[in-house]
C-alpha atoms as a PDB file:
ATOM      1  CA  MET A   1     -24.355-112.495 142.235  1.00  0.00           C
ATOM      2  CA  LEU A   2     -23.921-109.992 145.047  1.00  0.00           C
ATOM      3  CA  TYR A   3     -22.658-106.551 144.018  1.00  0.00           C
ATOM      4  CA  ASN A   4     -22.523-102.991 145.292  1.00  0.00           C
ATOM      5  CA  LEU A   5     -21.780 -99.823 143.345  1.00  0.00           C
ATOM      6  CA  HIS A   6     -22.147 -97.319 146.198  1.00  0.00           C
ATOM      7  CA  THR A   7     -19.044 -97.182 148.411  1.00  0.00           C
ATOM      8  CA  HIS A   8     -17.263 -94.235 150.041  1.00  0.00           C
ATOM      9  CA  THR A   9     -13.790 -93.661 151.482  1.00  0.00           C
ATOM     10  CA  TYR A  10     -12.201 -91.492 154.143  1.00  0.00           C
ATOM     11  CA  ARG A  11     -11.459 -88.835 151.508  1.00  0.00           C
ATOM     12  CA  CYS A  12     -15.026 -87.501 151.667  1.00  0.00           C
ATOM     13  CA  ASN A  13     -14.459 -86.452 155.313  1.00  0.00           C
ATOM     14  CA  HIS A  14     -17.382 -88.418 156.734  1.00  0.00           C
ATOM     15  CA  ALA A  15     -16.322 -92.033 156.119  1.00  0.00           C
ATOM     16  CA  ASP A  16     -13.706 -94.232 157.769  1.00  0.00           C
ATOM     17  CA  GLY A  17     -11.408 -97.110 156.909  1.00  0.00           C
ATOM     18  CA  GLU A  18      -8.512 -97.866 154.601  1.00  0.00           C
ATOM     19  CA  ASP A  19      -8.998 -98.735 150.940  1.00  0.00           C
ATOM     20  CA  ARG A  20      -7.767-102.302 151.364  1.00  0.00           C
ATOM     21  CA  GLU A  21     -10.228-102.889 154.211  1.00  0.00           C
ATOM     22  CA  TYR A  22     -13.156-102.153 151.902  1.00  0.00           C
ATOM     23  CA  ILE A  23     -11.940-104.740 149.409  1.00  0.00           C
ATOM     24  CA  GLU A  24     -11.334-107.410 152.040  1.00  0.00           C
ATOM     25  CA  CYS A  25     -14.689-106.849 153.746  1.00  0.00           C
ATOM     26  CA  ALA A  26     -16.433-107.073 150.371  1.00  0.00           C
ATOM     27  CA  ILE A  27     -14.709-110.365 149.602  1.00  0.00           C
ATOM     28  CA  LYS A  28     -15.668-111.674 153.047  1.00  0.00           C
ATOM     29  CA  SER A  29     -19.331-110.904 152.287  1.00  0.00           C
ATOM     30  CA  GLY A  30     -19.210-112.685 148.947  1.00  0.00           C
ATOM     31  CA  ILE A  31     -19.505-109.488 146.925  1.00  0.00           C
ATOM     32  CA  LYS A  32     -18.270-110.222 143.419  1.00  0.00           C
ATOM     33  CA  VAL A  33     -18.379-106.672 142.006  1.00  0.00           C
ATOM     34  CA  LEU A  34     -17.535-103.674 144.175  1.00  0.00           C
ATOM     35  CA  GLY A  35     -17.912-100.162 142.818  1.00  0.00           C
ATOM     36  CA  ILE A  36     -16.053 -97.407 144.649  1.00  0.00           C
ATOM     37  CA  SER A  37     -17.995 -94.165 144.245  1.00  0.00           C
ATOM     38  CA  ASP A  38     -16.780 -91.568 146.716  1.00  0.00           C
ATOM     39  CA  HIS A  39     -18.171 -88.034 146.733  1.00  0.00           C
ATOM     40  CA  CYS A  40     -16.437 -86.276 143.873  1.00  0.00           C
ATOM     41  CA  PRO A  41     -14.588 -82.972 143.952  1.00  0.00           C
ATOM     42  CA  GLN A  42     -16.320 -79.917 142.552  1.00  0.00           C
ATOM     43  CA  PHE A  43     -15.057 -76.795 140.831  1.00  0.00           C
ATOM     44  CA  PHE A  44     -17.249 -73.990 142.100  1.00  0.00           C
ATOM     45  CA  PRO A  45     -16.784 -70.550 140.498  1.00  0.00           C
ATOM     46  CA  ASN A  46     -16.379 -68.765 143.827  1.00  0.00           C
ATOM     47  CA  THR A  47     -13.250 -70.090 145.503  1.00  0.00           C
ATOM     48  CA  ASP A  48     -14.323 -69.007 149.007  1.00  0.00           C
ATOM     49  CA  TYR A  49     -16.895 -71.833 149.085  1.00  0.00           C
ATOM     50  CA  TYR A  50     -16.160 -75.541 149.344  1.00  0.00           C
ATOM     51  CA  SER A  51     -18.565 -78.190 150.595  1.00  0.00           C
ATOM     52  CA  HIS A  52     -17.208 -80.265 153.452  1.00  0.00           C
ATOM     53  CA  PHE A  53     -18.606 -83.667 152.431  1.00  0.00           C
ATOM     54  CA  ARG A  54     -16.494 -84.367 149.335  1.00  0.00           C
ATOM     55  CA  MET A  55     -12.864 -85.004 148.503  1.00  0.00           C
ATOM     56  CA  LYS A  56     -10.642 -82.244 147.185  1.00  0.00           C
ATOM     57  CA  PRO A  57      -9.499 -82.228 143.544  1.00  0.00           C
ATOM     58  CA  GLU A  58      -5.910 -82.975 144.494  1.00  0.00           C
ATOM     59  CA  GLN A  59      -6.999 -86.239 146.147  1.00  0.00           C
ATOM     60  CA  ALA A  60      -8.745 -87.665 143.109  1.00  0.00           C
ATOM     61  CA  LYS A  61      -5.758 -89.010 141.174  1.00  0.00           C
ATOM     62  CA  GLU A  62      -4.423 -90.888 144.204  1.00  0.00           C
ATOM     63  CA  TYR A  63      -7.935 -92.228 144.898  1.00  0.00           C
ATOM     64  CA  VAL A  64      -8.236 -93.713 141.418  1.00  0.00           C
ATOM     65  CA  GLU A  65      -4.690 -95.071 141.396  1.00  0.00           C
ATOM     66  CA  SER A  66      -5.112 -96.698 144.811  1.00  0.00           C
ATOM     67  CA  PHE A  67      -8.145 -98.701 143.759  1.00  0.00           C
ATOM     68  CA  ARG A  68      -6.707 -99.534 140.333  1.00  0.00           C
ATOM     69  CA  THR A  69      -3.700-101.060 142.130  1.00  0.00           C
ATOM     70  CA  LEU A  70      -5.932-102.992 144.531  1.00  0.00           C
ATOM     71  CA  ALA A  71      -8.107-104.169 141.641  1.00  0.00           C
ATOM     72  CA  LYS A  72      -5.093-105.868 140.079  1.00  0.00           C
ATOM     73  CA  GLU A  73      -3.984-107.346 143.382  1.00  0.00           C
ATOM     74  CA  TYR A  74      -7.394-108.865 144.125  1.00  0.00           C
ATOM     75  CA  GLU A  75      -8.545-109.585 140.570  1.00  0.00           C
ATOM     76  CA  LYS A  76      -8.917-113.319 141.231  1.00  0.00           C
ATOM     77  CA  ASP A  77     -11.355-112.660 144.071  1.00  0.00           C
ATOM     78  CA  ILE A  78     -13.394-109.615 143.078  1.00  0.00           C
ATOM     79  CA  LYS A  79     -14.025-107.132 140.277  1.00  0.00           C
ATOM     80  CA  ILE A  80     -13.382-103.521 141.268  1.00  0.00           C
ATOM     81  CA  LEU A  81     -14.877-100.535 139.436  1.00  0.00           C
ATOM     82  CA  VAL A  82     -13.744 -96.994 140.222  1.00  0.00           C
ATOM     83  CA  GLY A  83     -16.110 -94.077 139.923  1.00  0.00           C
ATOM     84  CA  PHE A  84     -17.745 -91.193 141.764  1.00  0.00           C
ATOM     85  CA  GLU A  85     -21.054 -90.186 143.266  1.00  0.00           C
ATOM     86  CA  THR A  86     -21.878 -86.647 142.218  1.00  0.00           C
ATOM     87  CA  GLU A  87     -24.647 -84.096 142.055  1.00  0.00           C
ATOM     88  CA  TYR A  88     -25.691 -82.630 138.745  1.00  0.00           C
ATOM     89  CA  TYR A  89     -24.965 -78.909 138.872  1.00  0.00           C
ATOM     90  CA  PRO A  90     -25.448 -77.103 135.527  1.00  0.00           C
ATOM     91  CA  ALA A  91     -22.775 -74.515 136.346  1.00  0.00           C
ATOM     92  CA  THR A  92     -20.021 -77.088 136.965  1.00  0.00           C
ATOM     93  CA  TYR A  93     -21.085 -80.104 134.899  1.00  0.00           C
ATOM     94  CA  ASP A  94     -18.848 -79.552 131.867  1.00  0.00           C
ATOM     95  CA  LYS A  95     -15.780 -78.859 134.008  1.00  0.00           C
ATOM     96  CA  ILE A  96     -16.298 -81.879 136.243  1.00  0.00           C
ATOM     97  CA  LEU A  97     -16.979 -84.145 133.271  1.00  0.00           C
ATOM     98  CA  GLU A  98     -13.683 -83.111 131.698  1.00  0.00           C
ATOM     99  CA  PHE A  99     -11.970 -83.869 135.012  1.00  0.00           C
ATOM    100  CA  PHE A 100     -13.585 -87.330 135.190  1.00  0.00           C
ATOM    101  CA  ARG A 101     -12.513 -88.192 131.666  1.00  0.00           C
ATOM    102  CA  GLU A 102      -8.915 -87.281 132.386  1.00  0.00           C
ATOM    103  CA  LEU A 103      -9.006 -89.698 135.331  1.00  0.00           C
ATOM    104  CA  GLN A 104     -10.488 -92.453 133.087  1.00  0.00           C
ATOM    105  CA  ILE A 105     -13.008 -93.586 135.684  1.00  0.00           C
ATOM    106  CA  ASP A 106     -15.485 -96.406 135.069  1.00  0.00           C
ATOM    107  CA  TYR A 107     -18.834 -94.879 136.012  1.00  0.00           C
ATOM    108  CA  LEU A 108     -20.841 -92.187 137.777  1.00  0.00           C
ATOM    109  CA  ILE A 109     -23.869 -92.376 140.014  1.00  0.00           C
ATOM    110  CA  MET A 110     -26.025 -89.339 140.735  1.00  0.00           C
ATOM    111  CA  GLY A 111     -26.729 -88.450 144.340  1.00  0.00           C
ATOM    112  CA  GLN A 112     -28.525 -85.093 144.300  1.00  0.00           C
ATOM    113  CA  HIS A 113     -27.821 -83.718 147.787  1.00  0.00           C
ATOM    114  CA  ALA A 114     -28.702 -80.139 146.834  1.00  0.00           C
ATOM    115  CA  ILE A 115     -30.426 -78.325 143.990  1.00  0.00           C
ATOM    116  CA  GLY A 116     -29.389 -75.250 142.065  1.00  0.00           C
ATOM    117  CA  ASN A 117     -25.598 -75.046 141.970  1.00  0.00           C
ATOM    118  CA  GLU A 118     -24.916 -75.423 145.713  1.00  0.00           C
ATOM    119  CA  HIS A 119     -22.323 -72.636 145.978  1.00  0.00           C
ATOM    120  CA  ARG A 120     -25.060 -70.065 145.340  1.00  0.00           C
ATOM    121  CA  GLU A 121     -27.548 -71.678 147.695  1.00  0.00           C
ATOM    122  CA  LYS A 122     -24.930 -72.515 150.345  1.00  0.00           C
ATOM    123  CA  GLN A 123     -25.670 -76.234 150.359  1.00  0.00           C
ATOM    124  CA  TYR A 124     -29.316 -76.616 151.273  1.00  0.00           C
ATOM    125  CA  PHE A 125     -29.243 -80.351 152.000  1.00  0.00           C
ATOM    126  CA  THR A 126     -32.020 -82.130 150.153  1.00  0.00           C
ATOM    127  CA  GLY A 127     -32.590 -84.592 153.003  1.00  0.00           C
ATOM    128  CA  LYS A 128     -33.669 -81.752 155.320  1.00  0.00           C
ATOM    129  CA  ARG A 129     -35.867 -79.804 152.924  1.00  0.00           C
ATOM    130  CA  GLY A 130     -39.074 -80.598 151.145  1.00  0.00           C
ATOM    131  CA  GLY A 131     -41.551 -77.881 150.232  1.00  0.00           C
ATOM    132  CA  GLU A 132     -43.480 -78.120 146.973  1.00  0.00           C
ATOM    133  CA  ASP A 133     -41.189 -75.694 145.166  1.00  0.00           C
ATOM    134  CA  TYR A 134     -38.093 -77.583 146.319  1.00  0.00           C
ATOM    135  CA  LEU A 135     -39.496 -80.975 145.335  1.00  0.00           C
ATOM    136  CA  LYS A 136     -40.414 -79.764 141.853  1.00  0.00           C
ATOM    137  CA  LYS A 137     -36.973 -78.229 141.335  1.00  0.00           C
ATOM    138  CA  TYR A 138     -35.364 -81.447 142.584  1.00  0.00           C
ATOM    139  CA  VAL A 139     -37.307 -83.517 140.045  1.00  0.00           C
ATOM    140  CA  ASP A 140     -36.546 -81.040 137.231  1.00  0.00           C
ATOM    141  CA  GLN A 141     -32.819 -80.969 137.972  1.00  0.00           C
ATOM    142  CA  VAL A 142     -32.445 -84.729 138.380  1.00  0.00           C
ATOM    143  CA  ILE A 143     -34.200 -85.346 135.058  1.00  0.00           C
ATOM    144  CA  GLU A 144     -32.072 -82.720 133.328  1.00  0.00           C
ATOM    145  CA  GLY A 145     -28.895 -84.316 134.680  1.00  0.00           C
ATOM    146  CA  LEU A 146     -29.850 -87.897 133.851  1.00  0.00           C
ATOM    147  CA  LYS A 147     -30.632 -86.869 130.289  1.00  0.00           C
ATOM    148  CA  LYS A 148     -26.926 -86.093 129.863  1.00  0.00           C
ATOM    149  CA  GLY A 149     -26.421 -89.845 129.526  1.00  0.00           C
ATOM    150  CA  THR A 150     -23.419 -90.189 131.838  1.00  0.00           C
ATOM    151  CA  PHE A 151     -25.025 -91.536 135.028  1.00  0.00           C
ATOM    152  CA  THR A 152     -25.322 -95.290 135.596  1.00  0.00           C
ATOM    153  CA  TYR A 153     -28.054 -94.925 138.225  1.00  0.00           C
ATOM    154  CA  LEU A 154     -29.800 -92.530 140.593  1.00  0.00           C
ATOM    155  CA  ALA A 155     -28.832 -93.006 144.247  1.00  0.00           C
ATOM    156  CA  HIS A 156     -31.430 -92.526 147.004  1.00  0.00           C
ATOM    157  CA  PRO A 157     -34.018 -90.946 144.659  1.00  0.00           C
ATOM    158  CA  ASP A 158     -36.366 -90.494 147.626  1.00  0.00           C
ATOM    159  CA  LEU A 159     -33.897 -88.363 149.609  1.00  0.00           C
ATOM    160  CA  VAL A 160     -36.142 -85.274 149.668  1.00  0.00           C
ATOM    161  CA  ASP A 161     -37.818 -85.004 153.070  1.00  0.00           C
ATOM    162  CA  PHE A 162     -41.176 -83.846 151.742  1.00  0.00           C
ATOM    163  CA  GLN A 163     -43.882 -83.341 154.380  1.00  0.00           C
ATOM    164  CA  GLY A 164     -46.502 -81.627 152.250  1.00  0.00           C
ATOM    165  CA  ASP A 165     -49.537 -82.669 150.247  1.00  0.00           C
ATOM    166  CA  LYS A 166     -49.451 -86.386 149.410  1.00  0.00           C
ATOM    167  CA  ASN A 167     -51.097 -85.837 146.036  1.00  0.00           C
ATOM    168  CA  PHE A 168     -48.373 -83.373 145.052  1.00  0.00           C
ATOM    169  CA  TYR A 169     -45.689 -85.864 146.087  1.00  0.00           C
ATOM    170  CA  GLN A 170     -47.439 -88.591 144.093  1.00  0.00           C
ATOM    171  CA  LYS A 171     -47.620 -86.380 141.016  1.00  0.00           C
ATOM    172  CA  GLU A 172     -43.993 -85.183 141.077  1.00  0.00           C
ATOM    173  CA  MET A 173     -42.429 -88.525 141.943  1.00  0.00           C
ATOM    174  CA  THR A 174     -44.522 -90.275 139.315  1.00  0.00           C
ATOM    175  CA  ARG A 175     -43.169 -87.747 136.816  1.00  0.00           C
ATOM    176  CA  LEU A 176     -39.636 -88.516 137.995  1.00  0.00           C
ATOM    177  CA  CYS A 177     -40.105 -92.281 137.816  1.00  0.00           C
ATOM    178  CA  LYS A 178     -41.679 -92.169 134.344  1.00  0.00           C
ATOM    179  CA  GLU A 179     -38.881 -90.016 132.934  1.00  0.00           C
ATOM    180  CA  ILE A 180     -36.231 -92.282 134.460  1.00  0.00           C
ATOM    181  CA  LYS A 181     -37.901 -95.395 133.128  1.00  0.00           C
ATOM    182  CA  GLU A 182     -37.910 -93.826 129.662  1.00  0.00           C
ATOM    183  CA  LEU A 183     -34.168 -93.194 130.057  1.00  0.00           C
ATOM    184  CA  ASP A 184     -33.649 -96.824 131.169  1.00  0.00           C
ATOM    185  CA  ILE A 185     -31.767 -95.780 134.307  1.00  0.00           C
ATOM    186  CA  PRO A 186     -32.157 -97.748 137.578  1.00  0.00           C
ATOM    187  CA  LEU A 187     -33.211 -96.330 140.927  1.00  0.00           C
ATOM    188  CA  GLU A 188     -31.310 -97.201 144.091  1.00  0.00           C
ATOM    189  CA  TYR A 189     -32.909 -98.594 147.255  1.00  0.00           C
ATOM    190  CA  ASN A 190     -30.514 -97.231 149.864  1.00  0.00           C
ATOM    191  CA  MET A 191     -29.343 -99.456 152.710  1.00  0.00           C
ATOM    192  CA  LEU A 192     -27.715 -96.701 154.771  1.00  0.00           C
ATOM    193  CA  GLY A 193     -30.952 -94.741 154.971  1.00  0.00           C
ATOM    194  CA  ASN A 194     -32.699 -97.890 156.128  1.00  0.00           C
ATOM    195  CA  PHE A 195     -29.996 -98.590 158.730  1.00  0.00           C
ATOM    196  CA  TYR A 196     -30.293 -95.144 160.311  1.00  0.00           C
ATOM    197  CA  GLY A 197     -34.080 -94.913 160.027  1.00  0.00           C
ATOM    198  CA  ARG A 198     -33.919 -91.801 157.860  1.00  0.00           C
ATOM    199  CA  ASN A 199     -36.772 -90.423 155.772  1.00  0.00           C
ATOM    200  CA  TYR A 200     -35.609 -92.750 152.993  1.00  0.00           C
ATOM    201  CA  PRO A 201     -36.248 -95.374 151.767  1.00  0.00           C
ATOM    202  CA  ASN A 202     -39.731 -93.878 151.539  1.00  0.00           C
ATOM    203  CA  LEU A 203     -42.449 -96.509 151.114  1.00  0.00           C
ATOM    204  CA  ALA A 204     -44.699 -94.065 149.243  1.00  0.00           C
ATOM    205  CA  PHE A 205     -41.952 -93.505 146.673  1.00  0.00           C
ATOM    206  CA  TRP A 206     -41.268 -97.206 146.161  1.00  0.00           C
ATOM    207  CA  LYS A 207     -44.946 -97.906 145.612  1.00  0.00           C
ATOM    208  CA  ILE A 208     -44.806 -95.371 142.779  1.00  0.00           C
ATOM    209  CA  ALA A 209     -41.653 -96.991 141.371  1.00  0.00           C
ATOM    210  CA  LYS A 210     -43.398-100.362 141.401  1.00  0.00           C
ATOM    211  CA  GLU A 211     -46.457 -98.967 139.633  1.00  0.00           C
ATOM    212  CA  VAL A 212     -44.323 -97.258 136.979  1.00  0.00           C
ATOM    213  CA  GLY A 213     -42.133-100.332 136.564  1.00  0.00           C
ATOM    214  CA  ASN A 214     -38.707 -98.870 137.276  1.00  0.00           C
ATOM    215  CA  SER A 215     -35.558-100.967 137.415  1.00  0.00           C
ATOM    216  CA  VAL A 216     -34.041-101.063 140.901  1.00  0.00           C
ATOM    217  CA  VAL A 217     -30.657-101.764 142.467  1.00  0.00           C
ATOM    218  CA  ILE A 218     -29.745-102.053 146.131  1.00  0.00           C
ATOM    219  CA  GLY A 219     -26.901 -99.773 147.220  1.00  0.00           C
ATOM    220  CA  PHE A 220     -25.011-100.320 150.467  1.00  0.00           C
ATOM    221  CA  ASP A 221     -23.889 -96.655 150.550  1.00  0.00           C
ATOM    222  CA  ALA A 222     -21.026 -97.949 152.702  1.00  0.00           C
ATOM    223  CA  HIS A 223     -19.105 -95.359 154.716  1.00  0.00           C
ATOM    224  CA  THR A 224     -17.139 -97.966 156.696  1.00  0.00           C
ATOM    225  CA  PRO A 225     -15.635-101.258 155.491  1.00  0.00           C
ATOM    226  CA  SER A 226     -17.659-103.300 157.997  1.00  0.00           C
ATOM    227  CA  PHE A 227     -20.938-102.002 156.568  1.00  0.00           C
ATOM    228  CA  LEU A 228     -20.261-104.240 153.570  1.00  0.00           C
ATOM    229  CA  ASN A 229     -20.608-107.199 155.937  1.00  0.00           C
ATOM    230  CA  ASN A 230     -24.154-106.275 156.968  1.00  0.00           C
ATOM    231  CA  LEU A 231     -25.795-109.048 154.977  1.00  0.00           C
ATOM    232  CA  GLU A 232     -28.795-109.227 157.293  1.00  0.00           C
ATOM    233  CA  LEU A 233     -29.668-105.656 156.382  1.00  0.00           C
ATOM    234  CA  TYR A 234     -29.137-106.433 152.705  1.00  0.00           C
ATOM    235  CA  LYS A 235     -31.529-109.367 153.065  1.00  0.00           C
ATOM    236  CA  LEU A 236     -34.104-107.144 154.812  1.00  0.00           C
ATOM    237  CA  CYS A 237     -33.915-104.492 152.076  1.00  0.00           C
ATOM    238  CA  LYS A 238     -34.311-107.134 149.398  1.00  0.00           C
ATOM    239  CA  GLU A 239     -37.334-108.545 151.225  1.00  0.00           C
ATOM    240  CA  ASN A 240     -38.848-105.052 151.512  1.00  0.00           C
ATOM    241  CA  LEU A 241     -38.622-104.677 147.755  1.00  0.00           C
ATOM    242  CA  GLU A 242     -39.941-108.150 147.073  1.00  0.00           C
ATOM    243  CA  LYS A 243     -42.988-107.446 149.253  1.00  0.00           C
ATOM    244  CA  LEU A 244     -43.763-104.642 146.822  1.00  0.00           C
ATOM    245  CA  GLY A 245     -43.242-106.963 143.875  1.00  0.00           C
ATOM    246  CA  ILE A 246     -39.862-105.481 142.923  1.00  0.00           C
ATOM    247  CA  THR A 247     -36.943-107.731 142.042  1.00  0.00           C
ATOM    248  CA  PRO A 248     -33.522-106.023 142.199  1.00  0.00           C
ATOM    249  CA  MET A 249     -31.498-106.078 139.009  1.00  0.00           C
ATOM    250  CA  LYS A 250     -28.710-108.535 138.315  1.00  0.00           C
ATOM    251  CA  PHE A 251     -25.359-106.843 137.830  1.00  0.00           C
ATOM    252  CA  GLU A 252     -25.043-108.093 134.267  1.00  0.00           C
ATOM    253  CA  ASP A 253     -28.272-106.277 133.370  1.00  0.00           C
ATOM    254  CA  ILE A 254     -26.993-102.860 134.505  1.00  0.00           C
ATOM    255  CA  LYS A 255     -25.733-100.561 131.776  1.00  0.00           C
ATOM    256  CA  ILE A 256     -22.482 -99.083 133.026  1.00  0.00           C
ATOM    257  CA  ARG A 257     -22.659 -95.797 131.146  1.00  0.00           C
ATOM    258  CA  LYS A 258     -19.552 -94.281 129.619  1.00  0.00           C
ATOM    259  CA  VAL A 259     -18.432 -91.053 131.269  1.00  0.00           C
END
């Protein structure tokens, strides 16, 4: 059964398309479960800082209500889950979790686009950084966040653009994969990174994931409705994993963790 739990909307300021279009494109592709997981709001302590790539808090209620309404309308054709993609920031985690629970969302995925607490570091994008100190802090923070027990999976775990010593990368990413396996949380093989030829999916990382034995999902990371129709790319990503001996998880085997 084809599914996708990584889908964005125009509210994050770098995606396009109307909510209904995402549903109809998913149905056209034969997707049976579509998870909407736009970049969540944040509540940073200093009000003069706000990251540009996420929705604002006042948009969240309408976002959830829109997809709940569409879920009922299309319930005979597709199952819709409503959630968020979010970073784990220690300084804001409790506040954002309270916010999520008030919205009664279905799930969270972690996409760690920056380390620290972002507002202090002024959004050092993980995909453009990668020294040894940064990689270690990335692994530490991701593990700390996943241990909270609220994240269904880790999106693009290989986002860090590390260009340093291969042995150091092997060591740190093996540590990450082993901890995540122990937590029984899947890793995401990201289609959008593949589409744009980014530094992820990183073959070196996925060889480690295979050796450790991690569970894996494929995430479209759709930022336009039509991206959900790119079944040739989905097939290619699945083949890439299968060449490594990795079989993507069935939806029914994924633990949708309570927020």
